Amino acid sequence: MKLNKWMTTAALTMSAIFSTSTLAESPLKVGFVYVGPVGDHGWSYEHDQGRQEMEQYFDGKVTTTYVENVPEGADAERVITQLAKSGHDVIFTTSFGFMNPTIKAAKRFPKVTFEHATGYKQSKNVSTYGLRTYEGRYVSGVAAGMATKTNTIGYIASFPIPEVIRDINSVYLGAKSVNPDIEIKIVWVNTWYDPGKESDAANALIDQGADIIVQHTDSPAPLIAAEKRGVMGIGQASDMSHFAPKAHMFSVRDVWAPHYIDTVKQVMAKTWKPEDFWGGFQEDILQIVSINPELPADIQTAIKTTHAKIKSGEFHPFTGPMVDNTGKEVIAAGHTLNDKELAAVNWYVEGIDATIPK
């Protein structure tokens, strides 16, 4: 049903809240807040797939609500507050810019359990959760470094937050490990989802010589642009192979259902405690899917081998010694960045000829 009377005029353009029918046995109410549309075929799409799988898993014991296209900022706080006011027991807020609004709402509703994706602030009733996206980016870099003919990777970046900066580094490190002549060019689009901007950024990068496109945005537009221009790209967050069957090398897929199911189990059992959860290859929450069978055999092998080494713990992309692109040591010899340190990366690794926007 639609619950948009409380929404501001500015927010009325957003898709309305959808909820399952009220069940007789007072099921646990779980809410989700998405920064993009569920049809973005990327980040928000996969969160919504996780929501649906979680609801099906509990078979009537859980009812879910979602709000899509929520801007990061004041609108987010209003949406989160309304979900809490309307009786939701658990609320997942799924974008970095929802962090402060989530913390504010949590203070007002101490009996509600909140989980915020990709942030770093926790409280008595707020956990954080995210993916080791840098693992998939490193594999992407290895594949791109081997496949490129121009020695140039194009990276479409969303916002200059640690996750994005960390992943740019990881792509470059992976590519550099197999191709000493690699160069990475970066275009910042300052959006998570805008197919027009994403397509323009891809074309701009291709015009600068990039023949492999990597994206930290959520629509398949960059891959579609790559297909039209005769270059290659890597899918983000979901399996994007069907959008660009020739250009698509593989996708790094986010699989959220296991975390959502586990969290709801803990809330039901009253064992939930705030934590900072990171999931990756080891937990199969991050997956390499749909490797293009037309890729050369050595690249296919490198993708699988690199994935296996990271998954087993044999290799970690952020192990020292490592210096940034100003020559400053950022990781000492023999040290591997822990999660807290990974969440604070605000430097480019040596070799990236760019500056981080402020």
Short mmCIF file of C-alpha atoms in Angstrom, two decimals:
data_model
loop_
_atom_site.label_atom_id
_atom_site.label_comp_id
_atom_site.label_asym_id
_atom_site.label_seq_id
_atom_site.Cartn_x
_atom_site.Cartn_y
_atom_site.Cartn_z
CA MET A 1 0.00 0.00 0.00
CA LYS A 2 1.11 3.59 -0.51
CA LEU A 3 2.16 5.60 2.54
CA ASN A 4 3.21 8.92 1.04
CA LYS A 5 1.09 11.45 3.00
CA TRP A 6 3.98 12.14 5.33
CA MET A 7 6.47 12.76 2.52
CA THR A 8 7.56 16.29 1.59
CA THR A 9 6.71 17.79 -1.78
CA ALA A 10 10.31 17.28 -2.85
CA ALA A 11 10.12 13.64 -1.90
CA LEU A 12 6.84 12.98 -3.69
CA THR A 13 8.75 12.24 -6.88
CA MET A 14 10.24 9.22 -5.15
CA SER A 15 8.59 5.86 -5.51
CA ALA A 16 6.18 5.31 -2.64
CA ILE A 17 6.64 2.82 0.16
CA PHE A 18 5.45 -0.66 -0.60
CA SER A 19 4.57 -3.10 2.15
CA THR A 20 3.32 -6.63 2.33
CA SER A 21 -0.13 -7.32 3.74
CA THR A 22 -0.53 -7.23 7.50
CA LEU A 23 -0.36 -10.71 8.91
CA ALA A 24 -2.49 -11.94 11.78
CA GLU A 25 0.39 -13.11 13.96
CA SER A 26 2.15 -9.72 14.18
CA PRO A 27 5.21 -10.57 12.12
CA LEU A 28 8.48 -8.74 12.61
CA LYS A 29 8.40 -5.55 10.52
CA VAL A 30 11.59 -4.86 8.58
CA GLY A 31 12.20 -1.68 6.57
CA PHE A 32 14.72 -0.88 3.84
CA VAL A 33 15.87 2.49 2.52
CA TYR A 34 17.46 2.58 -0.96
CA VAL A 35 19.41 5.43 -2.55
CA GLY A 36 18.42 4.36 -6.08
CA PRO A 37 15.54 2.61 -7.78
CA VAL A 38 15.10 -1.13 -7.32
CA GLY A 39 15.38 -1.33 -11.09
CA ASP A 40 18.90 0.12 -11.24
CA HIS A 41 20.22 -3.38 -12.03
CA GLY A 42 23.04 -2.71 -9.59
CA TRP A 43 23.39 -1.78 -5.91
CA SER A 44 19.78 -1.12 -4.90
CA TYR A 45 18.53 -3.96 -7.10
CA GLU A 46 20.68 -6.47 -5.23
CA HIS A 47 19.66 -5.11 -1.82
CA ASP A 48 16.06 -5.60 -2.88
CA GLN A 49 16.77 -9.12 -4.06
CA GLY A 50 18.17 -9.77 -0.59
CA ARG A 51 15.04 -8.28 0.99
CA GLN A 52 12.78 -10.55 -1.04
CA GLU A 53 14.85 -13.67 -0.31
CA MET A 54 14.87 -12.83 3.39
CA GLU A 55 11.10 -12.39 3.48
CA GLN A 56 10.57 -15.68 1.65
CA TYR A 57 12.97 -17.45 4.01
CA PHE A 58 10.90 -16.51 7.09
CA ASP A 59 7.66 -17.54 5.40
CA GLY A 60 5.16 -15.21 7.04
CA LYS A 61 7.11 -14.40 10.19
CA VAL A 62 8.50 -11.23 8.61
CA THR A 63 6.87 -8.45 6.63
CA THR A 64 8.98 -5.93 4.72
CA THR A 65 8.70 -2.38 3.48
CA TYR A 66 11.04 -0.47 1.18
CA VAL A 67 11.49 3.11 0.06
CA GLU A 68 13.51 3.69 -3.10
CA ASN A 69 15.14 6.79 -4.65
CA VAL A 70 15.83 8.40 -1.28
CA PRO A 71 18.29 11.34 -1.50
CA GLU A 72 21.16 11.37 0.96
CA GLY A 73 20.46 14.11 3.52
CA ALA A 74 17.35 15.57 5.15
CA ASP A 75 14.96 13.45 3.07
CA ALA A 76 16.70 10.32 4.29
CA GLU A 77 16.20 11.28 7.93
CA ARG A 78 12.49 11.88 7.32
CA VAL A 79 12.08 8.52 5.59
CA ILE A 80 13.98 6.61 8.29
CA THR A 81 12.02 8.39 11.04
CA GLN A 82 8.69 7.55 9.40
CA LEU A 83 9.64 3.88 9.14
CA ALA A 84 10.52 3.86 12.84
CA LYS A 85 7.31 5.67 13.77
CA SER A 86 5.21 3.22 11.77
CA GLY A 87 6.27 0.25 13.86
CA HIS A 88 9.25 -1.24 12.04
CA ASP A 89 11.38 -3.37 14.32
CA VAL A 90 14.47 -3.45 12.11
CA ILE A 91 15.57 -0.84 9.56
CA PHE A 92 18.35 -1.28 7.00
CA THR A 93 19.70 1.93 5.47
CA THR A 94 21.75 1.06 2.43
CA SER A 95 23.92 3.98 1.36
CA PHE A 96 26.93 5.79 2.84
CA GLY A 97 25.13 9.14 2.95
CA PHE A 98 22.42 7.66 5.17
CA MET A 99 24.91 7.24 8.03
CA ASN A 100 24.26 10.43 10.02
CA PRO A 101 20.47 10.35 9.45
CA THR A 102 20.48 6.75 10.73
CA ILE A 103 22.42 7.69 13.86
CA LYS A 104 20.03 10.58 14.54
CA ALA A 105 16.94 8.43 14.10
CA ALA A 106 18.40 5.66 16.26
CA LYS A 107 18.76 8.06 19.19
CA ARG A 108 15.06 8.88 18.97
CA PHE A 109 13.97 5.24 18.65
CA PRO A 110 16.17 3.18 21.00
CA LYS A 111 13.94 0.08 20.75
CA VAL A 112 14.37 -0.16 16.98
CA THR A 113 17.34 -2.07 15.55
CA PHE A 114 19.17 -0.18 12.81
CA GLU A 115 21.81 -1.43 10.39
CA HIS A 116 23.64 0.96 8.09
CA ALA A 117 25.52 -0.20 4.99
CA THR A 118 29.07 1.04 4.25
CA GLY A 119 29.33 3.47 7.16
CA TYR A 120 31.54 3.51 10.24
CA LYS A 121 29.38 4.93 13.07
CA GLN A 122 27.74 2.53 15.51
CA SER A 123 25.71 2.92 18.70
CA LYS A 124 23.74 0.72 21.10
CA ASN A 125 21.10 0.06 18.45
CA VAL A 126 23.09 0.68 15.25
CA SER A 127 25.34 -1.80 13.46
CA THR A 128 27.30 -1.22 10.28
CA TYR A 129 27.72 -3.70 7.48
CA GLY A 130 29.41 -3.76 4.12
CA LEU A 131 31.30 -5.67 1.51
CA ARG A 132 34.97 -6.18 0.89
CA THR A 133 34.44 -4.65 -2.54
CA TYR A 134 38.19 -4.12 -2.86
CA GLU A 135 38.52 -7.90 -3.30
CA GLY A 136 36.41 -7.83 -6.45
CA ARG A 137 38.17 -4.69 -7.63
CA TYR A 138 41.56 -6.35 -7.37
CA VAL A 139 40.36 -9.24 -9.54
CA SER A 140 38.93 -6.65 -11.93
CA GLY A 141 42.31 -4.94 -12.10
CA VAL A 142 44.14 -8.17 -12.87
CA ALA A 143 41.74 -8.98 -15.70
CA ALA A 144 41.82 -5.42 -17.04
CA GLY A 145 45.61 -5.25 -16.89
CA MET A 146 45.87 -8.41 -18.96
CA ALA A 147 43.14 -7.52 -21.47
CA THR A 148 43.95 -3.89 -22.24
CA LYS A 149 45.61 -3.04 -25.54
CA THR A 150 46.01 0.67 -24.73
CA ASN A 151 47.36 0.09 -21.20
CA THR A 152 44.61 2.41 -19.97
CA ILE A 153 41.77 1.60 -17.59
CA GLY A 154 38.86 4.00 -17.18
CA TYR A 155 37.24 4.25 -13.74
CA ILE A 156 33.84 5.88 -13.23
CA ALA A 157 33.80 7.04 -9.60
CA SER A 158 30.75 8.10 -7.61
CA PHE A 159 31.81 10.08 -4.52
CA PRO A 160 35.26 10.55 -2.90
CA ILE A 161 34.57 8.40 0.16
CA PRO A 162 36.99 5.79 1.54
CA GLU A 163 35.21 2.84 -0.10
CA VAL A 164 35.52 4.36 -3.57
CA ILE A 165 39.10 5.59 -3.08
CA ARG A 166 40.10 2.18 -1.69
CA ASP A 167 38.58 0.42 -4.67
CA ILE A 168 40.31 2.67 -7.22
CA ASN A 169 43.59 1.73 -5.53
CA SER A 170 42.69 -1.94 -5.61
CA VAL A 171 41.91 -1.92 -9.34
CA TYR A 172 45.22 -0.19 -10.02
CA LEU A 173 47.20 -2.55 -7.78
CA GLY A 174 45.65 -5.59 -9.47
CA ALA A 175 46.37 -4.22 -12.94
CA LYS A 176 49.91 -3.16 -12.00
CA SER A 177 50.66 -6.68 -10.73
CA VAL A 178 50.34 -8.03 -14.29
CA ASN A 179 51.06 -4.96 -16.41
CA PRO A 180 53.84 -2.53 -15.40
CA ASP A 181 52.73 0.00 -18.04
CA ILE A 182 49.18 0.36 -16.79
CA GLU A 183 47.53 3.77 -16.35
CA ILE A 184 44.19 4.52 -14.72
CA LYS A 185 42.03 7.50 -15.62
CA ILE A 186 39.23 8.57 -13.27
CA VAL A 187 36.03 10.52 -13.89
CA TRP A 188 33.99 11.59 -10.86
CA VAL A 189 30.25 11.78 -11.53
CA ASN A 190 29.06 12.64 -7.99
CA THR A 191 26.10 10.31 -8.18
CA TRP A 192 25.38 6.67 -7.44
CA TYR A 193 22.80 6.32 -10.17
CA ASP A 194 22.40 8.52 -13.23
CA PRO A 195 22.55 6.54 -16.48
CA GLY A 196 23.09 9.69 -18.55
CA LYS A 197 26.07 10.87 -16.50
CA GLU A 198 27.47 7.35 -16.30
CA SER A 199 27.26 6.92 -20.07
CA ASP A 200 28.89 10.31 -20.68
CA ALA A 201 31.69 9.42 -18.27
CA ALA A 202 32.31 6.11 -20.04
CA ASN A 203 32.49 7.82 -23.41
CA ALA A 204 34.83 10.50 -22.05
CA LEU A 205 37.16 7.82 -20.71
CA ILE A 206 37.08 5.90 -23.98
CA ASP A 207 37.91 9.14 -25.80
CA GLN A 208 40.98 9.40 -23.52
CA GLY A 209 42.18 5.99 -24.61
CA ALA A 210 40.62 3.68 -22.03
CA ASP A 211 39.66 0.31 -23.49
CA ILE A 212 38.50 -1.27 -20.20
CA ILE A 213 35.76 0.46 -18.19
CA VAL A 214 35.33 -0.15 -14.46
CA GLN A 215 32.51 1.56 -12.57
CA HIS A 216 31.58 2.47 -9.03
CA THR A 217 28.07 3.48 -10.06
CA ASP A 218 24.93 1.43 -10.28
CA SER A 219 23.42 1.38 -13.76
CA PRO A 220 24.48 -0.76 -16.73
CA ALA A 221 24.93 2.41 -18.82
CA PRO A 222 28.76 2.28 -18.78
CA LEU A 223 28.74 -1.30 -20.07
CA ILE A 224 26.22 -0.41 -22.75
CA ALA A 225 28.46 2.48 -23.82
CA ALA A 226 31.45 0.13 -23.88
CA GLU A 227 29.54 -2.30 -26.10
CA LYS A 228 28.70 0.47 -28.55
CA ARG A 229 32.29 1.69 -28.66
CA GLY A 230 33.91 -1.73 -29.05
CA VAL A 231 35.74 -1.80 -25.71
CA MET A 232 35.26 -3.95 -22.60
CA GLY A 233 33.94 -3.46 -19.09
CA ILE A 234 33.14 -5.16 -15.79
CA GLY A 235 29.69 -5.34 -14.20
CA GLN A 236 29.06 -3.71 -10.83
CA ALA A 237 26.99 -5.11 -7.93
CA SER A 238 24.81 -7.44 -10.03
CA ASP A 239 25.18 -9.69 -13.06
CA MET A 240 25.16 -7.22 -15.97
CA SER A 241 26.20 -9.68 -18.67
CA HIS A 242 22.93 -9.50 -20.61
CA PHE A 243 23.28 -5.73 -21.15
CA ALA A 244 26.54 -6.03 -23.08
CA PRO A 245 27.28 -9.62 -24.10
CA LYS A 246 30.41 -8.71 -26.07
CA ALA A 247 31.85 -5.99 -23.82
CA HIS A 248 31.10 -7.74 -20.52
CA MET A 249 34.18 -9.47 -19.05
CA PHE A 250 32.50 -10.60 -15.82
CA SER A 251 30.51 -9.06 -12.97
CA VAL A 252 31.23 -8.73 -9.27
CA ARG A 253 27.89 -9.51 -7.64
CA ASP A 254 26.71 -8.46 -4.17
CA VAL A 255 24.65 -11.13 -2.37
CA TRP A 256 22.90 -9.58 0.63
CA ALA A 257 20.32 -12.20 1.63
CA PRO A 258 22.61 -14.17 4.00
CA HIS A 259 23.35 -11.06 6.07
CA TYR A 260 19.72 -9.97 6.16
CA ILE A 261 18.57 -13.43 7.21
CA ASP A 262 21.25 -13.70 9.90
CA THR A 263 20.46 -10.26 11.31
CA VAL A 264 16.73 -10.96 11.55
CA LYS A 265 17.44 -14.31 13.22
CA GLN A 266 19.51 -12.50 15.85
CA VAL A 267 16.81 -9.90 16.45
CA MET A 268 14.16 -12.62 16.84
CA ALA A 269 16.39 -14.53 19.26
CA LYS A 270 17.25 -11.30 21.13
CA THR A 271 20.96 -11.97 20.59
CA TRP A 272 21.60 -9.04 18.25
CA LYS A 273 24.48 -6.77 19.26
CA PRO A 274 25.98 -3.83 17.36
CA GLU A 275 28.98 -4.77 15.24
CA ASP A 276 30.89 -3.78 12.11
CA PHE A 277 30.29 -6.62 9.66
CA TRP A 278 32.39 -7.02 6.51
CA GLY A 279 31.52 -9.75 4.00
CA GLY A 280 33.49 -10.80 0.96
CA PHE A 281 34.64 -13.72 -1.13
CA GLN A 282 35.12 -15.94 1.92
CA GLU A 283 31.46 -15.64 2.91
CA ASP A 284 30.25 -15.81 -0.73
CA ILE A 285 28.53 -12.48 -0.15
CA LEU A 286 30.76 -11.09 -2.89
CA GLN A 287 30.92 -13.28 -6.00
CA ILE A 288 32.55 -13.36 -9.44
CA VAL A 289 29.82 -14.29 -11.92
CA SER A 290 29.31 -14.75 -15.67
CA ILE A 291 32.90 -14.78 -16.88
CA ASN A 292 32.74 -14.16 -20.62
CA PRO A 293 33.65 -17.45 -22.35
CA GLU A 294 35.19 -15.46 -25.21
CA LEU A 295 37.94 -14.11 -22.95
CA PRO A 296 41.38 -15.62 -23.61
CA ALA A 297 42.02 -18.70 -21.50
CA ASP A 298 44.88 -17.11 -19.56
CA ILE A 299 42.66 -14.23 -18.45
CA GLN A 300 39.88 -16.60 -17.39
CA THR A 301 42.43 -18.59 -15.40
CA ALA A 302 43.86 -15.44 -13.79
CA ILE A 303 40.38 -14.31 -12.72
CA LYS A 304 39.67 -17.64 -11.05
CA THR A 305 43.12 -18.01 -9.50
CA THR A 306 43.18 -14.49 -8.06
CA HIS A 307 39.67 -14.95 -6.66
CA ALA A 308 40.71 -18.23 -5.02
CA LYS A 309 43.85 -16.71 -3.43
CA ILE A 310 41.91 -13.82 -1.93
CA LYS A 311 39.06 -16.05 -0.77
CA SER A 312 41.41 -18.46 0.99
CA GLY A 313 43.27 -15.66 2.74
CA GLU A 314 46.49 -16.48 0.94
CA PHE A 315 46.60 -12.96 -0.48
CA HIS A 316 45.34 -9.55 0.67
CA PRO A 317 45.52 -6.57 -1.70
CA PHE A 318 46.48 -4.10 1.02
CA THR A 319 49.64 -5.62 2.44
CA GLY A 320 52.80 -3.54 2.86
CA PRO A 321 55.16 -2.15 2.11
CA MET A 322 53.10 0.43 0.22
CA VAL A 323 53.51 4.14 -0.43
CA ASP A 324 51.02 6.68 -1.70
CA ASN A 325 51.41 8.76 -4.84
CA THR A 326 53.30 11.45 -2.89
CA GLY A 327 55.91 8.95 -1.72
CA LYS A 328 54.63 8.68 1.85
CA GLU A 329 54.56 5.24 3.43
CA VAL A 330 50.94 4.24 4.06
CA ILE A 331 51.41 0.55 4.89
CA ALA A 332 54.51 -0.73 6.64
CA ALA A 333 56.33 -3.83 5.42
CA GLY A 334 54.59 -6.99 6.60
CA HIS A 335 51.45 -5.18 7.76
CA THR A 336 47.99 -5.82 6.31
CA LEU A 337 45.39 -3.11 6.78
CA ASN A 338 42.69 -4.09 9.28
CA ASP A 339 39.03 -3.19 8.75
CA LYS A 340 39.27 0.08 10.66
CA GLU A 341 42.26 1.13 8.58
CA LEU A 342 40.58 0.05 5.34
CA ALA A 343 37.58 2.19 6.26
CA ALA A 344 39.83 5.25 6.52
CA VAL A 345 41.77 5.05 3.24
CA ASN A 346 42.05 8.59 1.87
CA TRP A 347 45.11 8.28 -0.36
CA TYR A 348 45.98 7.09 -3.83
CA VAL A 349 48.63 4.42 -4.15
CA GLU A 350 51.91 5.17 -5.90
CA GLY A 351 51.47 5.27 -9.67
CA ILE A 352 48.00 6.85 -9.82
CA ASP A 353 48.47 10.26 -11.44
CA ALA A 354 45.48 12.06 -9.92
CA THR A 355 44.33 13.95 -6.86
CA ILE A 356 41.37 13.12 -4.66
CA PRO A 357 38.54 15.69 -4.91
CA LYS A 358 37.69 17.58 -1.72
#
